[in-house]
Amino acid sequence: MSDPVDMDGKSPESLSVGLRLQEQQNRALLEQLDLVSQLLRRTCHLSFGLDPELDNDLQRLSNLMLTPEKLTRSQGQLAGLSDQLGLQQDKYEKRLANWQASLNDTLKQLNQINGLPGELRRQLKALISDLHLPRVSLYRLLPLTQEALSLLLKVATLHRRQPESDTGNDTLAAMVDQLVAMVSSLNLSGADHELHQIRRQLLSPITQDGLLDLTIEFLQVVIKVLDKERRQAKQFLQLASDSLKDLHQRTTRTLGEHHQANRQQQVINGRIDNLLVELTRGLDANNLQQAGQSMAQLSSLWQEKMQLEAGLFDEQRLRLEELQQQVADLETRAEQFRNQLAQQRLDSLSDSLTQLPNRAAFDERLLAEHKRLQRFGHPLWMAILDVDHFKDINDRFGHIAGDKTLRVIAHTIRRSLRDTDFIARFGGEEFVILFPELEEADLHRPLTKIREAVRNIPFKFKDESVRVTVSIGATEVHAAEQPMVAFERADQGLYQAKNNGRDQVVILSRE
């Protein structure tokens, strides 16, 4: 039996280097696929919340760990997700079409009215022609835009038919209150100053012409914010789309190169195996010439193999660094966009006057608490509060005094509640409170505490001390009923408290 061949004294070391290079290549490929998995998870997280069924598929996809062996098995799941995304897009497009039709109808009516600024017409046409907005903007600002357009149509029609008549002035006051409510309900980051100025002018004596101008100004502020949010969303989505396309191309190319390199290595390994066989035969036959030739060819072929693997490793390392930078850049932009959406969502759920949660936030919280009630059975109570004779405060002391009254009352109520309780401004001078995990025997105490705390606030307007009170209606929310059924029952309790003389608490039970 022949002794092992040294191959220029480098064979063991070369073999070790080859194995290390092979391990490095496999590790680089796995790192690239891991980066793709990370990017896939982050993209899924950005899409959560669009549709419950889609969320389930996104959750499964975000948990997917990509490896060369699992890519083929994942194709069915990816195809199913693609179908779900298509259905979601269809729903979204139908919703946009409905909004476009509604806004277009109002715009056609406005076009028949002379005197509207041409710039406003152009802005509205541009908005209606492209309503692809972030989902938060779609549900937060488009309804408000439609309401403002309808108000603008009513103001313009009133101005044309009843110029400054007494009847017209009564209607004008109602329209002013409607616009004040819209402005007060809106939080727009970056437009606070404009909204404050509009509201300040609305709270001063105003003519029909003035209301028309302020309605137009309010619309322009909303349209400007919508346009800004649309452009930001488009920029991010374009960046994400380009990055994902580039990522797909890079990954496909890397996998192709990996498979090609494996085939080349298999060919070289086969040639090396053949040369080793020839070398062994030459040595066994004491054919030193044949053995020398085989060793020379084997050494050259081994160097070729090392160069191929080293080049492939360098290329994969470069691709990996590029991919890491791409993922980092996209993550930075995604974080910026997430922060923008979070701020928009915060604005959409906050009342700008009192800084309490608004009606939309209450609807969300009530639904969540009702689900917890159905699941765990813990008691849940609801109370509606209304400021007594609030219109008299506005009429006698002005809207600024009325605003101050609401802010102070909101602060007082919030200080009287537990951390687990939830309060929102429902609209106008009405507030609503949810008391989770509170027993019936314990309900009257916090409600009485709130009523007395408001009653003892030392309001003073124009050197006149004013006592402000609230009436409260409350009821228990039951798991077997729709939440708004309980709301109507609490509202009936409030109505009874008003009829009984105000500054009272009435708790109604389910019949």
Coordinates of C-alpha atoms in Angstrom, one line a residue:
M1 CA 0.0 0.0 0.0
S2 CA 1.4 3.4 -0.9
D3 CA 2.0 6.3 1.5
P4 CA -0.4 9.3 1.3
V5 CA 0.6 11.9 -1.3
D6 CA 1.7 15.3 0.0
M7 CA 0.9 17.3 -3.3
D8 CA 3.8 19.8 -2.8
G9 CA 3.4 19.6 0.9
K10 CA 0.2 21.7 0.8
S11 CA -2.6 19.2 0.3
P12 CA -3.9 19.1 4.0
E13 CA -3.8 22.8 4.3
S14 CA -5.4 23.4 0.9
L15 CA -8.2 20.9 1.8
S16 CA -8.8 22.8 5.1
V17 CA -8.9 26.2 3.2
G18 CA -11.4 24.7 0.8
L19 CA -13.7 23.5 3.5
R20 CA -13.5 26.9 5.2
L21 CA -14.4 28.7 2.0
Q22 CA -17.3 26.4 1.4
E23 CA -18.6 27.1 4.9
Q24 CA -18.1 30.8 4.4
Q25 CA -20.1 30.7 1.2
N26 CA -23.0 28.8 2.8
R27 CA -22.9 31.1 5.7
A28 CA -23.0 34.2 3.4
L29 CA -26.0 32.8 1.5
L30 CA -27.9 32.1 4.7
E31 CA -27.1 35.6 6.0
Q32 CA -28.6 37.0 2.8
L33 CA -31.7 34.9 3.1
D34 CA -32.0 36.0 6.8
L35 CA -31.9 39.6 5.7
V36 CA -34.6 38.9 3.1
S37 CA -36.7 37.3 5.9
Q38 CA -36.2 40.4 8.1
L39 CA -37.2 42.7 5.3
L40 CA -40.3 40.6 4.7
R41 CA -41.3 40.7 8.3
R42 CA -40.9 44.5 8.5
T43 CA -42.9 44.9 5.3
C44 CA -45.7 42.7 6.7
H45 CA -45.8 44.7 9.9
L46 CA -46.3 47.9 7.9
S47 CA -49.3 46.3 6.3
F48 CA -51.0 45.0 9.5
G49 CA -54.5 46.5 10.2
L50 CA -55.8 46.7 6.7
D51 CA -58.0 43.6 6.8
P52 CA -58.4 40.9 9.5
E53 CA -58.1 38.0 7.1
L54 CA -55.1 39.5 5.5
D55 CA -53.5 40.0 8.9
N56 CA -53.6 36.2 9.5
D57 CA -51.7 35.6 6.3
L58 CA -49.3 38.4 7.0
Q59 CA -48.6 36.9 10.4
R60 CA -47.8 33.5 8.9
L61 CA -45.6 35.1 6.3
S62 CA -43.8 37.3 8.8
N63 CA -42.9 34.1 10.7
L64 CA -41.5 32.4 7.6
M65 CA -37.8 31.5 7.8
L66 CA -36.3 31.5 4.4
T67 CA -33.7 28.8 3.5
P68 CA -32.7 27.4 0.1
E69 CA -34.7 24.3 0.9
K70 CA -37.9 26.1 2.0
L71 CA -38.2 28.6 -0.9
T72 CA -40.1 26.1 -3.2
R73 CA -42.4 25.0 -0.4
S74 CA -43.3 28.6 0.4
Q75 CA -44.5 29.4 -3.1
G76 CA -48.1 28.3 -2.3
Q77 CA -48.3 30.5 0.7
L78 CA -46.9 33.4 -1.2
A79 CA -49.4 32.9 -4.0
G80 CA -52.3 32.8 -1.5
L81 CA -51.1 36.1 0.1
S82 CA -50.9 37.7 -3.3
D83 CA -54.6 36.8 -3.9
Q84 CA -55.6 38.2 -0.5
L85 CA -53.7 41.5 -1.3
G86 CA -55.6 41.6 -4.6
L87 CA -58.9 41.3 -2.8
Q88 CA -57.9 44.0 -0.3
Q89 CA -56.9 46.3 -3.2
D90 CA -60.3 45.7 -4.8
K91 CA -62.1 46.7 -1.6
Y92 CA -59.9 49.8 -1.3
E93 CA -60.6 50.9 -4.9
K94 CA -64.3 50.5 -4.4
R95 CA -64.2 52.7 -1.3
L96 CA -62.2 55.3 -3.2
A97 CA -64.7 55.2 -6.0
N98 CA -67.5 55.9 -3.6
W99 CA -65.7 58.9 -2.1
Q100 CA -64.8 60.2 -5.6
A101 CA -68.5 60.0 -6.7
S102 CA -69.7 61.8 -3.5
L103 CA -67.1 64.5 -3.7
N104 CA -67.7 64.9 -7.5
D105 CA -71.4 65.4 -7.0
T106 CA -70.8 68.2 -4.4
L107 CA -68.1 69.8 -6.6
K108 CA -70.5 69.9 -9.6
Q109 CA -73.0 71.8 -7.4
L110 CA -70.3 74.2 -6.2
N111 CA -69.2 74.9 -9.8
Q112 CA -72.7 76.4 -10.5
I113 CA -72.0 79.0 -7.8
N114 CA -70.2 82.1 -8.9
G115 CA -67.5 83.7 -6.8
L116 CA -65.6 80.6 -5.6
P117 CA -61.8 81.0 -5.9
G118 CA -60.4 79.3 -9.0
E119 CA -57.5 78.0 -6.9
L120 CA -59.9 76.1 -4.6
R121 CA -61.6 74.5 -7.6
R122 CA -58.3 73.3 -9.0
Q123 CA -57.2 72.0 -5.6
L124 CA -60.5 70.1 -5.2
K125 CA -60.2 68.6 -8.7
A126 CA -56.7 67.5 -8.0
L127 CA -57.7 65.9 -4.7
I128 CA -60.7 64.0 -6.2
S129 CA -58.6 62.8 -9.2
D130 CA -56.2 61.0 -6.9
L131 CA -57.5 59.8 -3.5
H132 CA -54.8 57.2 -2.9
L133 CA -54.1 58.3 0.6
P134 CA -52.8 56.6 3.8
R135 CA -55.6 54.6 5.4
V136 CA -55.6 56.9 8.5
S137 CA -56.1 60.0 6.3
L138 CA -58.8 58.3 4.2
Y139 CA -61.0 57.7 7.3
R140 CA -60.0 60.8 9.2
L141 CA -60.0 63.7 6.7
L142 CA -62.1 62.7 3.7
P143 CA -65.4 62.6 5.7
L144 CA -64.4 66.0 7.1
T145 CA -63.7 67.3 3.6
Q146 CA -67.1 66.1 2.4
E147 CA -68.8 67.8 5.4
A148 CA -66.9 71.1 4.8
L149 CA -67.9 71.0 1.1
S150 CA -71.5 70.5 2.0
L151 CA -71.3 73.4 4.5
L152 CA -69.7 75.6 1.8
L153 CA -72.5 74.8 -0.5
K154 CA -75.1 75.7 2.1
V155 CA -73.3 78.9 3.0
A156 CA -73.0 80.0 -0.6
T157 CA -76.7 79.1 -1.3
L158 CA -77.8 81.1 1.8
H159 CA -75.7 84.1 0.7
R160 CA -77.3 84.0 -2.7
R161 CA -80.9 83.6 -1.5
Q162 CA -81.1 85.4 1.9
P163 CA -78.4 88.1 2.1
E164 CA -78.1 89.1 5.8
S165 CA -81.8 88.7 6.6
D166 CA -83.0 87.9 10.1
T167 CA -83.9 84.4 9.1
G168 CA -80.6 84.1 7.3
N169 CA -78.8 85.2 10.5
D170 CA -80.5 82.4 12.5
T171 CA -79.3 79.9 9.9
L172 CA -75.9 81.6 9.8
A173 CA -75.5 81.0 13.5
A174 CA -76.1 77.3 13.1
M175 CA -73.6 77.1 10.3
V176 CA -71.0 79.0 12.3
D177 CA -71.5 76.4 15.1
Q178 CA -71.1 73.6 12.6
L179 CA -67.8 75.0 11.3
V180 CA -66.6 75.7 14.9
A181 CA -67.3 72.0 15.7
M182 CA -65.4 70.8 12.7
V183 CA -62.4 73.1 13.4
S184 CA -62.4 72.1 17.1
S185 CA -62.6 68.4 16.4
L186 CA -59.5 68.5 14.2
N187 CA -55.9 68.0 15.2
L188 CA -53.5 68.6 12.3
S189 CA -49.8 68.6 12.9
G190 CA -48.3 71.5 11.1
A191 CA -51.6 73.4 10.7
D192 CA -52.4 74.3 14.3
H193 CA -51.8 78.0 13.8
E194 CA -54.1 78.2 10.8
L195 CA -56.9 76.3 12.6
H196 CA -56.5 78.5 15.7
Q197 CA -56.8 81.6 13.6
I198 CA -59.9 80.3 11.8
R199 CA -61.5 79.4 15.1
R200 CA -60.7 82.7 16.7
Q201 CA -62.4 84.6 13.8
L202 CA -65.4 82.3 14.0
L203 CA -65.9 83.1 17.7
S204 CA -66.1 86.8 16.9
P205 CA -69.2 88.5 15.2
I206 CA -69.2 87.3 11.6
T207 CA -71.1 88.0 8.4
Q208 CA -72.2 85.6 5.7
D209 CA -69.3 86.7 3.5
G210 CA -66.9 86.1 6.4
L211 CA -68.3 82.6 7.0
L212 CA -67.9 81.9 3.3
D213 CA -64.3 83.0 3.4
L214 CA -63.5 81.0 6.5
T215 CA -65.1 77.9 5.2
I216 CA -63.0 78.2 2.0
E217 CA -59.9 78.8 4.2
F218 CA -60.7 75.7 6.3
L219 CA -61.1 73.6 3.2
Q220 CA -57.8 74.8 1.8
V221 CA -56.0 73.9 5.1
V222 CA -57.5 70.3 5.0
I223 CA -56.7 69.9 1.3
K224 CA -53.1 71.1 1.9
V225 CA -52.6 68.5 4.7
L226 CA -54.2 65.8 2.6
D227 CA -51.9 66.6 -0.3
K228 CA -48.8 66.5 2.0
E229 CA -49.8 63.1 3.5
R230 CA -50.5 61.7 0.1
R231 CA -47.1 62.8 -1.3
Q232 CA -45.3 61.4 1.8
A233 CA -47.1 58.1 1.4
K234 CA -46.3 57.9 -2.3
Q235 CA -42.7 58.6 -1.7
F236 CA -42.4 55.9 0.9
L237 CA -44.4 53.4 -1.1
Q238 CA -42.3 54.1 -4.2
L239 CA -39.1 53.7 -2.2
A240 CA -40.4 50.4 -0.7
S241 CA -41.5 49.1 -4.1
D242 CA -38.1 50.0 -5.7
S243 CA -36.2 48.4 -2.8
L244 CA -38.3 45.2 -2.9
K245 CA -37.8 44.9 -6.6
D246 CA -34.1 45.4 -6.3
L247 CA -34.0 43.0 -3.4
H248 CA -35.8 40.4 -5.5
Q249 CA -33.4 40.8 -8.4
R250 CA -30.4 40.6 -6.1
T251 CA -31.7 37.6 -4.3
T252 CA -32.5 35.8 -7.5
R253 CA -29.1 36.6 -9.0
T254 CA -27.3 35.5 -5.8
L255 CA -29.2 32.2 -5.7
G256 CA -28.5 31.7 -9.4
E257 CA -24.8 32.4 -8.9
H258 CA -24.8 30.0 -5.9
H259 CA -26.3 27.2 -7.9
Q260 CA -23.9 27.9 -10.8
A261 CA -20.9 27.9 -8.5
N262 CA -22.1 24.6 -7.0
R263 CA -22.3 23.1 -10.5
Q264 CA -18.8 24.3 -11.3
Q265 CA -17.4 23.0 -8.0
Q266 CA -19.1 19.6 -8.7
V267 CA -17.3 19.5 -12.1
I268 CA -14.0 20.4 -10.5
N269 CA -14.5 17.9 -7.7
G270 CA -15.3 15.2 -10.3
R271 CA -12.1 16.0 -12.2
I272 CA -10.1 15.9 -8.9
D273 CA -11.6 12.5 -8.0
N274 CA -10.5 11.2 -11.5
L275 CA -7.0 12.6 -11.1
L276 CA -6.7 11.0 -7.6
V277 CA -7.7 7.7 -9.1
E278 CA -5.1 8.1 -11.8
L279 CA -2.5 9.1 -9.3
T280 CA -3.2 6.1 -7.1
R281 CA -2.9 3.8 -10.1
G282 CA 0.4 5.3 -11.1
L283 CA 1.8 4.9 -7.7
D284 CA 0.5 1.4 -7.4
A285 CA 2.2 0.6 -10.7
N286 CA 5.4 2.5 -9.8
N287 CA 4.7 4.6 -12.9
L288 CA 6.4 7.8 -11.5
Q289 CA 5.9 9.7 -14.8
Q290 CA 2.1 9.1 -14.7
A291 CA 2.0 9.9 -11.0
G292 CA 4.0 13.2 -11.6
Q293 CA 1.7 14.3 -14.3
S294 CA -1.4 13.5 -12.2
M295 CA 0.1 15.4 -9.3
A296 CA 0.9 18.5 -11.4
Q297 CA -2.7 18.5 -12.9
L298 CA -4.1 17.9 -9.5
S299 CA -2.2 20.8 -8.0
S300 CA -3.3 23.1 -10.8
L301 CA -6.9 22.0 -10.6
W302 CA -6.8 22.5 -6.8
Q303 CA -5.6 26.1 -7.2
E304 CA -8.4 26.7 -9.7
K305 CA -10.9 25.4 -7.2
M306 CA -9.4 27.7 -4.5
Q307 CA -9.6 30.7 -6.7
L308 CA -13.1 30.0 -7.7
E309 CA -14.3 29.6 -4.1
A310 CA -12.4 32.7 -3.0
G311 CA -13.8 34.8 -5.8
L312 CA -17.3 33.5 -5.1
F313 CA -16.9 34.3 -1.4
D314 CA -15.7 37.8 -2.1
E315 CA -18.6 38.4 -4.4
Q316 CA -21.2 37.1 -1.9
R317 CA -19.6 39.2 0.9
L318 CA -19.9 42.3 -1.3
R319 CA -23.5 41.5 -2.1
L320 CA -24.3 40.9 1.5
E321 CA -22.9 44.3 2.6
E322 CA -24.9 46.0 -0.1
L323 CA -28.0 44.2 1.0
Q324 CA -27.4 45.1 4.6
Q325 CA -27.1 48.8 3.7
Q326 CA -30.3 48.6 1.6
V327 CA -32.2 47.0 4.5
A328 CA -30.9 49.6 6.9
D329 CA -31.9 52.5 4.6
L330 CA -35.3 51.1 4.1
E331 CA -35.8 50.5 7.8
T332 CA -34.8 54.2 8.5
R333 CA -37.4 55.4 6.0
A334 CA -40.0 53.0 7.3
E335 CA -39.4 54.2 10.8
Q336 CA -39.9 57.8 9.7
F337 CA -43.1 56.8 7.9
R338 CA -44.4 54.8 10.9
N339 CA -43.8 57.9 13.1
Q340 CA -45.8 60.0 10.6
L341 CA -48.7 57.5 10.6
A342 CA -48.5 57.3 14.4
Q343 CA -48.8 61.1 14.7
Q344 CA -51.7 61.1 12.2
R345 CA -53.5 58.4 14.2
L346 CA -52.9 60.3 17.4
D347 CA -54.3 63.4 15.8
S348 CA -57.3 61.5 14.5
L349 CA -58.2 60.2 18.0
S350 CA -57.7 63.4 20.0
D351 CA -60.0 66.4 20.6
S352 CA -58.0 69.5 20.0
L353 CA -59.9 71.7 22.5
T354 CA -59.8 69.5 25.6
Q355 CA -56.9 67.2 24.6
L356 CA -59.1 64.3 25.6
P357 CA -59.8 61.3 23.3
N358 CA -62.5 62.1 20.8
R359 CA -65.6 60.2 19.6
A360 CA -63.6 58.0 17.3
A361 CA -61.3 57.0 20.1
F362 CA -64.3 56.2 22.3
D363 CA -65.8 54.0 19.6
E364 CA -62.5 52.0 19.5
R365 CA -62.2 51.7 23.3
L366 CA -65.8 50.7 23.7
L367 CA -65.5 48.0 21.2
A368 CA -62.3 46.7 22.9
E369 CA -63.8 46.8 26.4
H370 CA -66.9 45.0 25.2
K371 CA -64.7 42.2 23.8
R372 CA -62.9 41.9 27.1
L373 CA -66.3 41.8 28.8
Q374 CA -67.4 39.0 26.6
R375 CA -64.2 37.1 27.2
F376 CA -63.6 37.6 30.9
G377 CA -67.0 38.6 32.2
H378 CA -65.7 41.6 34.3
P379 CA -68.3 44.3 34.8
L380 CA -68.3 47.4 32.6
W381 CA -70.2 50.6 33.2
M382 CA -70.8 53.6 31.0
A383 CA -71.7 57.2 31.9
I384 CA -72.7 60.2 29.8
L385 CA -72.1 63.7 31.2
D386 CA -73.7 66.9 29.8
V387 CA -72.8 70.4 30.9
D388 CA -76.1 72.1 32.1
H389 CA -77.1 75.3 30.4
F390 CA -73.9 75.4 28.4
K391 CA -75.6 77.5 25.6
D392 CA -76.3 80.2 28.2
I393 CA -72.6 80.4 29.0
N394 CA -71.8 80.9 25.3
D395 CA -74.5 83.4 24.8
R396 CA -73.8 85.5 27.9
F397 CA -70.0 85.4 28.0
G398 CA -68.9 84.3 24.5
H399 CA -67.4 81.2 22.9
I400 CA -64.0 81.8 24.5
A401 CA -65.6 81.5 27.9
G402 CA -67.4 78.3 26.7
D403 CA -64.1 76.8 25.5
K404 CA -62.4 77.6 28.8
T405 CA -65.4 76.0 30.7
L406 CA -65.0 72.7 28.7
R407 CA -61.3 72.6 29.1
V408 CA -61.5 73.1 32.9
I409 CA -64.3 70.5 33.3
A410 CA -62.4 68.0 31.2
H411 CA -59.3 68.4 33.4
T412 CA -61.5 68.1 36.5
I413 CA -63.2 64.9 35.4
R414 CA -60.0 63.3 34.3
R415 CA -58.4 64.0 37.8
S416 CA -61.4 62.4 39.4
L417 CA -61.0 59.0 37.6
R418 CA -58.9 55.9 38.1
D419 CA -56.1 55.2 35.7
T420 CA -58.1 52.3 34.3
D421 CA -61.1 54.5 33.5
F422 CA -61.6 56.1 30.1
I423 CA -63.0 59.5 29.3
A424 CA -63.7 61.1 25.9
R425 CA -65.3 64.2 24.6
F426 CA -68.2 62.8 22.7
G427 CA -69.2 66.1 21.1
G428 CA -70.2 69.7 22.0
E429 CA -70.6 69.8 25.8
E430 CA -71.0 66.0 26.2
F431 CA -68.5 63.6 27.7
V432 CA -68.6 59.9 28.0
I433 CA -66.8 57.6 30.6
L434 CA -66.1 53.9 30.7
F435 CA -65.6 52.2 34.1
P436 CA -64.2 48.7 33.6
E437 CA -64.1 46.2 36.4
L438 CA -66.3 48.3 38.7
E439 CA -69.1 46.8 40.7
E440 CA -72.6 48.3 40.8
A441 CA -72.4 49.1 44.5
D442 CA -69.2 51.2 43.8
L443 CA -70.5 53.2 40.8
H444 CA -72.5 55.9 42.5
R445 CA -69.4 57.2 44.5
P446 CA -67.2 58.2 41.5
L447 CA -70.2 59.7 39.6
T448 CA -71.1 61.8 42.6
K449 CA -67.5 62.8 43.1
I450 CA -67.4 64.0 39.5
R451 CA -70.7 65.9 39.8
E452 CA -69.6 67.6 43.0
A453 CA -66.1 68.4 41.7
V454 CA -67.5 70.2 38.7
R455 CA -70.1 72.0 40.8
N456 CA -67.3 73.4 43.1
I457 CA -65.2 74.8 40.3
P458 CA -64.9 78.6 41.0
F459 CA -65.8 79.8 37.5
K460 CA -65.7 83.6 37.0
F461 CA -66.5 85.4 33.8
K462 CA -66.5 89.2 33.4
D463 CA -66.2 89.6 37.1
E464 CA -69.2 87.4 37.6
S465 CA -69.1 84.2 39.6
V466 CA -70.8 81.4 37.7
R467 CA -71.8 78.0 39.0
V468 CA -71.6 75.3 36.4
T469 CA -73.1 71.8 36.9
V470 CA -73.4 68.6 35.0
S471 CA -76.1 66.0 34.6
I472 CA -75.1 62.3 34.4
G473 CA -76.8 59.2 33.0
A474 CA -75.2 55.8 33.6
T475 CA -75.8 52.1 32.9
E476 CA -74.1 48.8 32.8
V477 CA -72.9 47.4 29.5
H478 CA -73.9 43.7 29.1
A479 CA -72.0 41.1 27.1
A480 CA -75.1 39.9 25.3
E481 CA -76.1 43.3 23.9
Q482 CA -74.6 45.6 21.3
P483 CA -72.5 48.4 22.9
M484 CA -74.6 51.2 21.4
V485 CA -77.7 49.7 23.0
A486 CA -76.1 50.5 26.4
F487 CA -75.1 53.9 25.1
E488 CA -78.7 54.7 24.3
R489 CA -79.8 53.5 27.7
A490 CA -77.2 55.8 29.4
D491 CA -78.5 58.6 27.2
Q492 CA -82.0 58.0 28.5
G493 CA -80.6 58.2 32.0
L494 CA -79.1 61.6 31.1
Y495 CA -82.4 62.8 29.7
Q496 CA -84.1 61.9 33.0
A497 CA -81.5 63.7 35.0
K498 CA -82.1 66.8 32.9
N499 CA -85.9 66.5 33.3
N500 CA -85.5 66.0 37.1
G501 CA -83.9 69.4 37.5
R502 CA -80.3 68.8 36.3
D503 CA -77.1 68.5 38.5
Q504 CA -78.1 64.9 39.1
V505 CA -77.0 61.3 38.6
V506 CA -79.5 58.8 37.1
I507 CA -78.4 55.1 36.8
L508 CA -80.6 52.9 34.6
S509 CA -80.6 49.1 34.5
R510 CA -81.5 46.9 31.6
E511 CA -85.2 46.0 31.5

